[in-house]
mmCIF file of C-alpha atoms and ligand atoms in Angstrom:
data_model
loop_
_atom_site.group_PDB
_atom_site.id
_atom_site.type_symbol
_atom_site.label_atom_id
_atom_site.label_comp_id
_atom_site.label_asym_id
_atom_site.label_seq_id
_atom_site.Cartn_x
_atom_site.Cartn_y
_atom_site.Cartn_z
ATOM 1 C CA MET A 201 74.076 -4.408 3.021
ATOM 2 C CA GLY A 202 73.323 -5.173 6.801
ATOM 3 C CA THR A 203 70.496 -7.838 7.323
ATOM 4 C CA SER A 204 68.217 -7.293 10.195
ATOM 5 C CA LEU A 205 66.565 -10.093 12.062
ATOM 6 C CA TRP A 206 63.205 -9.608 13.478
ATOM 7 C CA ILE A 207 62.284 -12.211 16.038
ATOM 8 C CA VAL A 208 58.611 -12.865 16.255
ATOM 9 C CA ASP A 209 56.669 -15.498 18.393
ATOM 10 C CA SER A 210 54.425 -17.009 15.713
ATOM 11 C CA SER A 211 52.433 -18.955 18.429
ATOM 12 C CA VAL A 212 50.481 -15.641 18.739
ATOM 13 C CA ASP A 213 47.350 -15.833 16.656
ATOM 14 C CA ASP A 214 46.836 -12.241 15.856
ATOM 15 C CA LEU A 215 50.017 -10.289 15.377
ATOM 16 C CA TRP A 216 48.728 -7.257 14.129
ATOM 17 C CA GLY A 217 50.505 -4.284 15.315
ATOM 18 C CA ASN A 218 53.644 -6.357 16.498
ATOM 19 C CA PRO A 219 56.550 -4.090 16.372
ATOM 20 C CA GLN A 220 58.948 -6.127 14.569
ATOM 21 C CA ILE A 221 56.532 -6.780 11.745
ATOM 22 C CA LYS A 222 55.912 -3.018 11.462
ATOM 23 C CA ASP A 223 59.318 -2.638 10.734
ATOM 24 C CA ALA A 224 59.742 -5.343 8.315
ATOM 25 C CA ALA A 225 56.391 -4.149 6.356
ATOM 26 C CA HIS A 226 57.894 -0.542 6.428
ATOM 27 C CA GLN A 227 60.905 -1.751 4.669
ATOM 28 C CA ILE A 228 58.651 -3.687 1.873
ATOM 29 C CA ARG A 229 56.614 -0.403 1.582
ATOM 30 C CA LYS A 230 60.025 1.444 1.165
ATOM 31 C CA GLY A 231 60.867 -0.897 -1.857
ATOM 32 C CA GLU A 232 63.183 -3.354 -0.126
ATOM 33 C CA VAL A 233 62.955 -7.189 -0.004
ATOM 34 C CA VAL A 234 62.723 -8.985 3.385
ATOM 35 C CA ALA A 235 62.164 -12.643 4.208
ATOM 36 C CA PHE A 236 59.548 -14.195 6.195
ATOM 37 C CA PRO A 237 57.941 -17.367 7.199
ATOM 38 C CA THR A 238 54.916 -19.038 5.677
ATOM 39 C CA GLU A 239 53.227 -22.244 6.473
ATOM 40 C CA THR A 240 54.949 -23.664 3.342
ATOM 41 C CA VAL A 241 58.829 -22.391 3.240
ATOM 42 C CA TYR A 242 60.546 -18.873 3.994
ATOM 43 C CA GLY A 243 59.777 -16.314 1.249
ATOM 44 C CA LEU A 244 61.641 -13.526 0.016
ATOM 45 C CA GLY A 245 59.026 -10.680 -0.268
ATOM 46 C CA ALA A 246 58.897 -7.514 -2.329
ATOM 47 C CA ASN A 247 56.080 -5.017 -3.477
ATOM 48 C CA ALA A 248 54.645 -6.649 -6.491
ATOM 49 C CA LEU A 249 53.654 -3.509 -7.991
ATOM 50 C CA ASP A 250 57.281 -1.862 -7.706
ATOM 51 C CA SER A 251 59.580 -3.327 -10.674
ATOM 52 C CA THR A 252 62.584 -1.818 -8.736
ATOM 53 C CA ALA A 253 61.856 -3.746 -5.692
ATOM 54 C CA VAL A 254 60.977 -6.889 -7.552
ATOM 55 C CA LYS A 255 64.269 -6.748 -9.400
ATOM 56 C CA LYS A 256 66.226 -6.967 -5.968
ATOM 57 C CA ILE A 257 64.447 -10.469 -5.574
ATOM 58 C CA PHE A 258 66.103 -11.774 -8.588
ATOM 59 C CA GLU A 259 69.402 -10.236 -7.832
ATOM 60 C CA ALA A 260 69.555 -11.336 -4.086
ATOM 61 C CA LYS A 261 68.581 -15.071 -5.306
ATOM 62 C CA GLY A 262 70.387 -14.943 -8.710
ATOM 63 C CA ARG A 263 67.013 -16.209 -10.108
ATOM 64 C CA PRO A 264 66.569 -16.646 -13.691
ATOM 65 C CA SER A 265 64.412 -13.853 -15.061
ATOM 66 C CA ASP A 266 61.969 -16.063 -17.215
ATOM 67 C CA ASN A 267 60.707 -17.864 -13.888
ATOM 68 C CA PRO A 268 57.860 -15.904 -12.369
ATOM 69 C CA LEU A 269 57.187 -15.158 -8.825
ATOM 70 C CA ILE A 270 53.937 -16.272 -6.727
ATOM 71 C CA VAL A 271 51.913 -12.848 -5.301
ATOM 72 C CA HIS A 272 50.951 -13.320 -1.616
ATOM 73 C CA ILE A 273 47.759 -11.547 -0.629
ATOM 74 C CA ALA A 274 46.286 -11.253 2.925
ATOM 75 C CA GLU A 275 42.568 -11.736 1.655
ATOM 76 C CA LYS A 276 40.969 -13.311 -1.260
ATOM 77 C CA ASP A 277 38.736 -10.077 -1.606
ATOM 78 C CA GLN A 278 41.901 -8.301 -2.947
ATOM 79 C CA LEU A 279 41.413 -10.614 -5.976
ATOM 80 C CA ARG A 280 39.403 -8.596 -7.635
ATOM 81 C CA GLU A 281 41.728 -5.611 -8.332
ATOM 82 C CA LEU A 282 44.370 -8.146 -9.684
ATOM 83 C CA VAL A 283 42.961 -10.532 -12.012
ATOM 84 C CA ASP A 284 40.909 -10.579 -15.094
ATOM 85 C CA GLU A 285 38.895 -13.472 -14.457
ATOM 86 C CA VAL A 286 37.778 -16.097 -11.915
ATOM 87 C CA THR A 287 36.527 -19.220 -13.298
ATOM 88 C CA PRO A 288 33.784 -21.424 -11.186
ATOM 89 C CA VAL A 289 36.869 -23.870 -10.821
ATOM 90 C CA GLY A 290 39.003 -21.172 -9.284
ATOM 91 C CA GLU A 291 36.246 -20.078 -6.700
ATOM 92 C CA LYS A 292 35.896 -23.393 -5.574
ATOM 93 C CA LEU A 293 39.545 -24.067 -4.972
ATOM 94 C CA MET A 294 39.849 -20.507 -3.213
ATOM 95 C CA ASN A 295 36.920 -21.456 -1.156
ATOM 96 C CA ALA A 296 38.323 -24.512 -0.283
ATOM 97 C CA PHE A 297 41.955 -24.150 0.355
ATOM 98 C CA TRP A 298 42.770 -20.544 1.005
ATOM 99 C CA PRO A 299 44.479 -19.369 3.324
ATOM 100 C CA GLY A 300 46.618 -22.358 2.740
ATOM 101 C CA PRO A 301 49.496 -23.982 0.472
ATOM 102 C CA LEU A 302 47.823 -23.572 -2.702
ATOM 103 C CA SER A 303 48.923 -21.063 -5.492
ATOM 104 C CA LEU A 304 46.301 -20.361 -8.264
ATOM 105 C CA ILE A 305 47.057 -19.455 -11.702
ATOM 106 C CA PHE A 306 44.581 -16.563 -13.126
ATOM 107 C CA LYS A 307 44.552 -14.606 -16.173
ATOM 108 C CA LYS A 308 45.977 -11.193 -14.971
ATOM 109 C CA LYS A 309 44.664 -7.648 -15.159
ATOM 110 C CA GLU A 310 46.969 -5.744 -17.435
ATOM 111 C CA GLY A 311 49.001 -2.821 -15.873
ATOM 112 C CA VAL A 312 48.764 -3.791 -12.458
ATOM 113 C CA PHE A 313 51.849 -5.995 -11.703
ATOM 114 C CA SER A 314 55.587 -5.392 -12.320
ATOM 115 C CA GLU A 315 56.191 -7.143 -15.702
ATOM 116 C CA LEU A 316 59.084 -8.936 -13.769
ATOM 117 C CA VAL A 317 56.718 -10.793 -11.287
ATOM 118 C CA THR A 318 54.975 -12.491 -14.229
ATOM 119 C CA ALA A 319 58.221 -12.888 -16.685
ATOM 120 C CA GLY A 320 56.011 -11.296 -19.286
ATOM 121 C CA LEU A 321 53.161 -14.152 -19.171
ATOM 122 C CA ASP A 322 49.438 -13.070 -19.529
ATOM 123 C CA THR A 323 48.821 -15.186 -16.162
ATOM 124 C CA VAL A 324 49.875 -14.572 -12.648
ATOM 125 C CA ALA A 325 49.984 -16.855 -9.656
ATOM 126 C CA ILE A 326 48.475 -16.004 -6.541
ATOM 127 C CA ARG A 327 48.073 -17.142 -2.855
ATOM 128 C CA VAL A 328 46.629 -16.405 0.501
ATOM 129 C CA PRO A 329 49.278 -17.863 3.157
ATOM 130 C CA GLU A 330 47.913 -19.585 6.455
ATOM 131 C CA HIS A 331 50.911 -18.360 8.645
ATOM 132 C CA PRO A 332 50.278 -15.671 11.459
ATOM 133 C CA VAL A 333 53.481 -14.022 10.578
ATOM 134 C CA ALA A 334 52.827 -13.893 6.763
ATOM 135 C CA ILE A 335 49.287 -12.722 7.210
ATOM 136 C CA ALA A 336 50.252 -9.922 9.480
ATOM 137 C CA LEU A 337 53.175 -8.775 7.514
ATOM 138 C CA LEU A 338 50.882 -8.571 4.199
ATOM 139 C CA LYS A 339 48.251 -6.682 6.202
ATOM 140 C CA GLU A 340 50.767 -4.110 7.527
ATOM 141 C CA ALA A 341 52.608 -3.825 4.066
ATOM 142 C CA ASP A 342 48.782 -3.311 2.356
ATOM 143 C CA VAL A 343 50.406 -4.354 -0.685
ATOM 144 C CA PRO A 344 50.412 -7.609 -3.073
ATOM 145 C CA VAL A 345 53.763 -9.107 -2.123
ATOM 146 C CA ALA A 346 55.706 -11.312 -4.633
ATOM 147 C CA ALA A 347 57.543 -14.069 -2.791
ATOM 148 C CA PRO A 348 59.456 -16.863 -4.091
ATOM 149 C CA SER A 349 61.485 -19.032 -1.859
ATOM 150 C CA ALA A 350 64.223 -17.420 0.162
ATOM 151 C CA ASN A 351 67.104 -19.391 -0.930
ATOM 152 C CA ARG A 352 69.975 -18.750 -3.405
ATOM 153 C CA SER A 353 68.688 -20.234 -6.698
ATOM 154 C CA GLY A 354 69.404 -23.994 -7.129
ATOM 155 C CA ARG A 355 69.661 -24.401 -3.273
ATOM 156 C CA PRO A 356 66.966 -26.516 -1.162
ATOM 157 C CA SER A 357 64.197 -23.987 -0.148
ATOM 158 C CA PRO A 358 64.702 -22.703 3.484
ATOM 159 C CA THR A 359 62.743 -24.068 6.314
ATOM 160 C CA THR A 360 64.033 -21.769 9.045
ATOM 161 C CA ALA A 361 65.471 -18.119 9.361
ATOM 162 C CA LYS A 362 69.060 -19.690 9.564
ATOM 163 C CA HIS A 363 68.540 -21.448 6.112
ATOM 164 C CA VAL A 364 67.621 -17.958 4.762
ATOM 165 C CA LEU A 365 70.767 -16.350 6.204
ATOM 166 C CA ASP A 366 73.043 -19.016 5.479
ATOM 167 C CA ASP A 367 72.030 -18.300 1.686
ATOM 168 C CA LEU A 368 71.337 -14.756 1.589
ATOM 169 C CA HIS A 369 73.144 -12.760 4.502
ATOM 170 C CA GLY A 370 74.250 -9.334 3.392
ATOM 171 C CA ARG A 371 72.271 -9.633 0.268
ATOM 172 C CA ILE A 372 68.698 -8.762 1.677
ATOM 173 C CA LYS A 373 67.081 -5.812 4.010
ATOM 174 C CA GLY A 374 66.215 -8.686 6.677
ATOM 175 C CA VAL A 375 64.284 -11.717 7.939
ATOM 176 C CA VAL A 376 61.440 -11.999 10.104
ATOM 177 C CA ASP A 377 62.353 -15.245 12.147
ATOM 178 C CA GLY A 378 58.937 -16.968 13.061
ATOM 179 C CA GLY A 379 60.488 -20.510 13.766
ATOM 180 C CA GLU A 380 60.643 -23.592 11.568
ATOM 181 C CA THR A 381 57.659 -23.552 8.652
ATOM 182 C CA GLY A 382 55.111 -26.141 8.820
ATOM 183 C CA TYR A 383 54.648 -28.233 5.344
ATOM 184 C CA GLY A 384 58.103 -27.774 4.453
ATOM 185 C CA LEU A 385 57.521 -28.126 0.739
ATOM 186 C CA GLU A 386 56.412 -25.038 -1.659
ATOM 187 C CA SER A 387 52.706 -24.599 -2.270
ATOM 188 C CA THR A 388 51.012 -26.768 -4.900
ATOM 189 C CA VAL A 389 50.525 -24.677 -8.256
ATOM 190 C CA VAL A 390 47.382 -25.239 -9.970
ATOM 191 C CA ASP A 391 46.151 -23.413 -13.336
ATOM 192 C CA CYS A 392 42.568 -22.907 -12.793
ATOM 193 C CA THR A 393 42.046 -20.744 -15.797
ATOM 194 C CA GLY A 394 39.893 -23.563 -17.700
ATOM 195 C CA ASP A 395 37.300 -26.127 -16.676
ATOM 196 C CA ILE A 396 39.633 -28.676 -15.520
ATOM 197 C CA PRO A 397 42.344 -27.822 -12.922
ATOM 198 C CA ILE A 398 45.768 -28.795 -13.862
ATOM 199 C CA ILE A 399 48.718 -29.282 -11.529
ATOM 200 C CA LEU A 400 51.978 -27.644 -12.520
ATOM 201 C CA ARG A 401 53.958 -28.203 -9.410
ATOM 202 C CA PRO A 402 52.794 -30.780 -6.775
ATOM 203 C CA GLY A 403 52.764 -29.847 -3.106
ATOM 204 C CA SER A 404 50.834 -30.499 0.406
ATOM 205 C CA ILE A 405 47.558 -29.853 -1.268
ATOM 206 C CA THR A 406 47.454 -33.102 -3.378
ATOM 207 C CA ALA A 407 45.990 -34.367 -6.518
ATOM 208 C CA GLU A 408 43.729 -36.705 -4.359
ATOM 209 C CA ASP A 409 42.596 -33.403 -2.398
ATOM 210 C CA ILE A 410 41.633 -31.562 -5.691
ATOM 211 C CA ARG A 411 40.060 -34.305 -7.340
ATOM 212 C CA GLU A 412 37.684 -34.741 -4.232
ATOM 213 C CA LEU A 413 36.575 -31.237 -4.610
ATOM 214 C CA ILE A 414 36.104 -30.719 -8.409
ATOM 215 C CA GLY A 415 35.828 -34.481 -9.594
ATOM 216 C CA GLU A 416 38.525 -33.960 -12.045
ATOM 217 C CA VAL A 417 42.210 -33.038 -12.161
ATOM 218 C CA LEU A 418 44.947 -33.039 -14.649
ATOM 219 C CA VAL A 419 48.682 -33.108 -14.002
ATOM 220 C CA ASP A 420 51.307 -31.298 -16.242
ATOM 221 C CA PRO A 421 52.691 -34.136 -18.369
ATOM 222 C CA ALA A 422 56.108 -32.501 -17.827
ATOM 223 C CA LEU A 423 56.096 -33.537 -14.368
ATOM 224 C CA LYS A 424 56.466 -37.211 -15.423
ATOM 225 C CA ASP A 425 58.236 -36.802 -18.732
ATOM 226 C CA GLU A 426 61.403 -35.024 -18.834
ATOM 227 C CA LYS A 427 61.168 -34.424 -22.754
ATOM 228 C CA GLU A 428 57.869 -32.250 -22.272
ATOM 229 C CA ALA A 429 58.187 -28.504 -21.739
ATOM 230 C CA PRO A 430 56.594 -27.698 -18.598
ATOM 231 C CA LYS A 431 53.672 -24.992 -18.292
ATOM 232 C CA SER A 432 55.134 -23.731 -14.991
ATOM 233 C CA PRO A 433 58.673 -22.188 -16.373
ATOM 234 C CA GLY A 434 60.548 -22.740 -12.781
ATOM 235 C CA MET A 435 59.817 -26.370 -12.994
ATOM 236 C CA LYS A 436 62.736 -26.703 -15.929
ATOM 237 C CA TYR A 437 65.536 -25.514 -13.489
ATOM 238 C CA ARG A 438 67.622 -28.057 -11.357
ATOM 239 C CA HIS A 439 66.712 -27.162 -7.845
ATOM 240 C CA TYR A 440 67.234 -28.166 -4.292
ATOM 241 C CA ALA A 441 70.693 -29.824 -5.050
ATOM 242 C CA PRO A 442 73.004 -30.723 -2.377
ATOM 243 C CA GLU A 443 76.566 -30.143 -2.491
ATOM 244 C CA HIS A 444 77.207 -34.128 -2.726
ATOM 245 C CA PRO A 445 76.001 -35.901 -5.865
ATOM 246 C CA LEU A 446 72.838 -37.433 -4.970
ATOM 247 C CA PHE A 447 71.531 -40.808 -6.475
ATOM 248 C CA LEU A 448 67.924 -42.160 -5.542
ATOM 249 C CA VAL A 449 67.412 -45.844 -5.290
ATOM 250 C CA GLU A 450 64.142 -47.323 -6.672
ATOM 251 C CA GLY A 451 63.310 -50.686 -4.779
ATOM 252 C CA PRO A 452 63.570 -52.276 -1.175
ATOM 253 C CA ILE A 453 65.782 -50.954 1.355
ATOM 254 C CA GLN A 454 68.134 -54.016 0.864
ATOM 255 C CA LEU A 455 68.818 -52.958 -2.465
ATOM 256 C CA LEU A 456 69.970 -49.449 -1.012
ATOM 257 C CA GLN A 457 72.176 -51.247 1.210
ATOM 258 C CA GLU A 458 73.521 -53.400 -1.787
ATOM 259 C CA PHE A 459 74.427 -49.873 -3.865
ATOM 260 C CA VAL A 460 76.238 -48.769 -0.416
ATOM 261 C CA ASP A 461 78.414 -51.841 -0.429
ATOM 262 C CA ARG A 462 79.213 -51.464 -3.992
ATOM 263 C CA PHE A 463 80.276 -47.578 -3.870
ATOM 264 C CA ASN A 464 82.302 -48.698 -0.551
ATOM 265 C CA GLN A 465 84.086 -51.250 -2.733
ATOM 266 C CA GLU A 466 84.899 -48.570 -5.119
ATOM 267 C CA GLY A 467 86.387 -46.588 -2.506
ATOM 268 C CA LYS A 468 83.739 -43.977 -2.123
ATOM 269 C CA ARG A 469 82.104 -42.976 1.395
ATOM 270 C CA VAL A 470 78.259 -42.895 1.168
ATOM 271 C CA GLY A 471 75.677 -41.024 3.223
ATOM 272 C CA VAL A 472 72.364 -42.239 3.324
ATOM 273 C CA LEU A 473 69.007 -40.556 3.492
ATOM 274 C CA SER A 474 66.370 -42.841 4.834
ATOM 275 C CA THR A 475 63.236 -42.762 6.881
ATOM 276 C CA GLN A 476 63.324 -43.713 10.737
ATOM 277 C CA GLU A 477 61.938 -47.214 10.022
ATOM 278 C CA ASN A 478 64.702 -48.026 7.396
ATOM 279 C CA HIS A 479 67.536 -46.116 9.181
ATOM 280 C CA GLN A 480 68.190 -48.948 11.469
ATOM 281 C CA ASN A 481 68.692 -51.510 8.731
ATOM 282 C CA ILE A 482 71.126 -49.563 6.995
ATOM 283 C CA THR A 483 74.989 -49.676 7.504
ATOM 284 C CA ALA A 484 76.746 -46.747 5.691
ATOM 285 C CA ASP A 485 79.611 -44.298 6.292
ATOM 286 C CA ALA A 486 76.777 -41.580 7.573
ATOM 287 C CA THR A 487 72.874 -41.625 7.943
ATOM 288 C CA ILE A 488 70.243 -39.041 8.241
ATOM 289 C CA VAL A 489 66.814 -39.774 8.930
ATOM 290 C CA ILE A 490 63.888 -37.990 6.922
ATOM 291 C CA GLY A 491 60.696 -38.284 8.745
ATOM 292 C CA SER A 492 58.881 -41.605 9.090
ATOM 293 C CA GLU A 493 57.209 -43.915 6.720
ATOM 294 C CA GLU A 494 53.952 -44.132 8.651
ATOM 295 C CA GLU A 495 53.423 -40.152 7.938
ATOM 296 C CA LEU A 496 54.803 -38.913 4.701
ATOM 297 C CA SER A 497 54.168 -35.371 5.945
ATOM 298 C CA SER A 498 56.924 -35.675 8.397
ATOM 299 C CA VAL A 499 59.182 -36.335 5.302
ATOM 300 C CA ALA A 500 58.021 -33.308 3.627
ATOM 301 C CA HIS A 501 58.528 -31.356 6.813
ATOM 302 C CA SER A 502 62.210 -32.234 7.106
ATOM 303 C CA LEU A 503 63.097 -32.794 3.446
ATOM 304 C CA TYR A 504 65.015 -29.586 2.914
ATOM 305 C CA ASP A 505 66.738 -29.419 6.201
ATOM 306 C CA THR A 506 67.974 -33.015 5.572
ATOM 307 C CA LEU A 507 69.258 -31.969 2.113
ATOM 308 C CA ARG A 508 71.074 -28.768 3.714
ATOM 309 C CA LYS A 509 72.481 -31.072 6.634
ATOM 310 C CA SER A 510 73.920 -33.425 4.117
ATOM 311 C CA ASP A 511 76.425 -30.952 2.969
ATOM 312 C CA GLN A 512 78.343 -31.470 6.214
ATOM 313 C CA LEU A 513 78.601 -34.930 5.793
ATOM 314 C CA ASN A 514 82.112 -36.339 5.245
ATOM 315 C CA VAL A 515 80.981 -38.485 2.248
ATOM 316 C CA ASP A 516 81.483 -38.513 -1.353
ATOM 317 C CA ILE A 517 78.124 -39.553 -2.567
ATOM 318 C CA LEU A 518 74.453 -39.612 -1.017
ATOM 319 C CA LEU A 519 71.780 -42.423 -1.573
ATOM 320 C CA SER A 520 68.125 -41.607 -0.883
ATOM 321 C CA GLN A 521 65.430 -44.378 -0.686
ATOM 322 C CA THR A 522 62.195 -43.367 -2.646
ATOM 323 C CA PHE A 523 58.359 -42.980 -1.602
ATOM 324 C CA PRO A 524 55.230 -44.209 -3.119
ATOM 325 C CA GLU A 525 54.024 -41.532 -5.383
ATOM 326 C CA LYS A 526 50.604 -41.050 -3.683
ATOM 327 C CA GLY A 527 49.270 -37.955 -1.655
ATOM 328 C CA VAL A 528 51.957 -35.795 -0.591
ATOM 329 C CA GLY A 529 54.390 -38.755 -1.996
ATOM 330 C CA GLN A 530 54.098 -37.057 -5.277
ATOM 331 C CA ALA A 531 55.451 -33.736 -4.162
ATOM 332 C CA ILE A 532 58.328 -35.271 -2.219
ATOM 333 C CA MET A 533 59.563 -37.393 -5.148
ATOM 334 C CA ASN A 534 59.209 -34.310 -7.605
ATOM 335 C CA ARG A 535 61.582 -32.487 -5.233
ATOM 336 C CA LEU A 536 63.840 -35.647 -4.689
ATOM 337 C CA ARG A 537 63.979 -36.269 -8.355
ATOM 338 C CA LYS A 538 65.179 -32.618 -8.955
ATOM 339 C CA ALA A 539 67.453 -32.387 -6.177
ATOM 340 C CA ALA A 540 69.365 -35.752 -7.499
ATOM 341 C CA GLY A 541 69.134 -34.283 -11.117
ATOM 342 C CA ASN A 542 67.096 -37.259 -12.062
ATOM 343 C CA GLN A 543 69.741 -39.673 -11.402
ATOM 344 C CA VAL A 544 67.826 -42.810 -10.362
ATOM 345 C CA LEU A 545 69.406 -46.359 -9.635
ATOM 346 C CA THR A 546 67.534 -49.551 -9.986
ATOM 347 C CA GLU A 547 68.170 -53.300 -9.737
ATOM 348 C CA GLU A 548 69.132 -53.058 -13.193
ATOM 349 C CA ASN A 549 72.282 -50.905 -12.540
ATOM 350 C CA LEU A 550 73.484 -53.154 -9.898
ATOM 351 C CA LYS A 551 74.067 -55.945 -12.577
ATOM 352 C CA LYS A 552 76.214 -53.704 -14.776
HETATM 353 P P1 AMP B 870 58.885 -20.362 -6.242
HETATM 354 O O1 AMP B 870 58.339 -18.803 -5.939
HETATM 355 O O2 AMP B 870 60.380 -20.371 -5.920
HETATM 356 O O3 AMP B 870 58.237 -21.123 -5.228
HETATM 357 O O4 AMP B 870 58.527 -20.662 -7.673
HETATM 358 C C1 AMP B 870 57.085 -20.359 -8.034
HETATM 359 C C2 AMP B 870 56.778 -21.251 -8.930
HETATM 360 O O5 AMP B 870 55.541 -20.858 -9.678
HETATM 361 C C3 AMP B 870 57.661 -21.613 -10.139
HETATM 362 O O6 AMP B 870 57.701 -22.862 -10.649
HETATM 363 C C4 AMP B 870 56.973 -20.608 -11.220
HETATM 364 O O7 AMP B 870 57.389 -21.205 -12.535
HETATM 365 C C5 AMP B 870 55.493 -20.928 -10.974
HETATM 366 N N1 AMP B 870 54.807 -19.752 -11.421
HETATM 367 C C6 AMP B 870 54.886 -18.387 -11.114
HETATM 368 N N2 AMP B 870 53.876 -17.785 -11.953
HETATM 369 C C7 AMP B 870 53.480 -18.597 -12.897
HETATM 370 C C8 AMP B 870 52.417 -18.359 -13.807
HETATM 371 N N3 AMP B 870 52.015 -17.440 -14.320
HETATM 372 N N4 AMP B 870 52.301 -19.546 -14.799
HETATM 373 C C9 AMP B 870 52.796 -20.735 -14.482
HETATM 374 N N5 AMP B 870 54.009 -21.088 -13.413
HETATM 375 C C10 AMP B 870 54.009 -20.055 -12.540
HETATM 376 MG MG1 MG B 871 61.741 -21.649 -4.990
#
């Protein structure tokens, strides 16, 4: 399949009528899949009401069929036709954070969505994105669009059109290139079907943000405890994995240096992922900077690009520093742990 590239200047606020976006939206209406930028990561979109179209998302990504998709809509008014119930908590969250990087789980209206979208669950995840390209595309397509991240399953999510093409060239109808995405991590997923919101996947809208608004927030225990079954099916899969084995080092940056030295002694070449501040204090075979300690959102922004770039390093293993699990640090550590397949090194391991 030929994959089209539609280049759009996303600094334009209102892209209504843009010919590239019209083309892409036409393909979605025809039942094809196209990738597009959102404020979180690039999504791979198809008409959420059309099973034949949605099936193409799973095929292009190689995504397991028990992992449901997030439905994107242009305006919150569309919700009434799609869900059975909006709880008071859901209403508050939507009003505060939409458009934006928050996906909410609602009881779905039966018979509306393709069953593939919801993987047979009686709930559906929905969000209104904040990106001008995504909004214009959704308005033009005029259907709810199911869109997971536009990467091959298991790979880091794409934050540029190039990342999408690296993974999916020839497998999808096209990509709208609207430049680099903003937040860089996928949306926060929150179950708002009860009285207290439950975070199923951390993101740039943080537990602190939600607690401030609602007063109370729970976190799916599976996010902390590997033995628990996650409430969000996708959270059980290995994700974001770089090509080289990745280990997280829990402790001060000196400890990370000690691990570099230890692996070097064993004859292994080591690549290090660390912030701008720590970068200068590390000597390794290769180093990559992931944002700044001062501004954790800069770490979120560059995390996936860093993981993809690490594939090009001539090393045997990768070591990454860790981050405080506060604010967006929670989402960063969630993605890093998955990328590392939960391989964490502490001072204890050094003694062995
Ligand atoms: P992605 O689209 O790749 O960012 O993944 C979407 C995430 O949302 C996955 O972790 C899904 O398991 C989760 N998700 C989608 N729909 C639901 C739902 N109805 N209930 C719980 N989690 C969901
Ligand atoms: Mg994904």
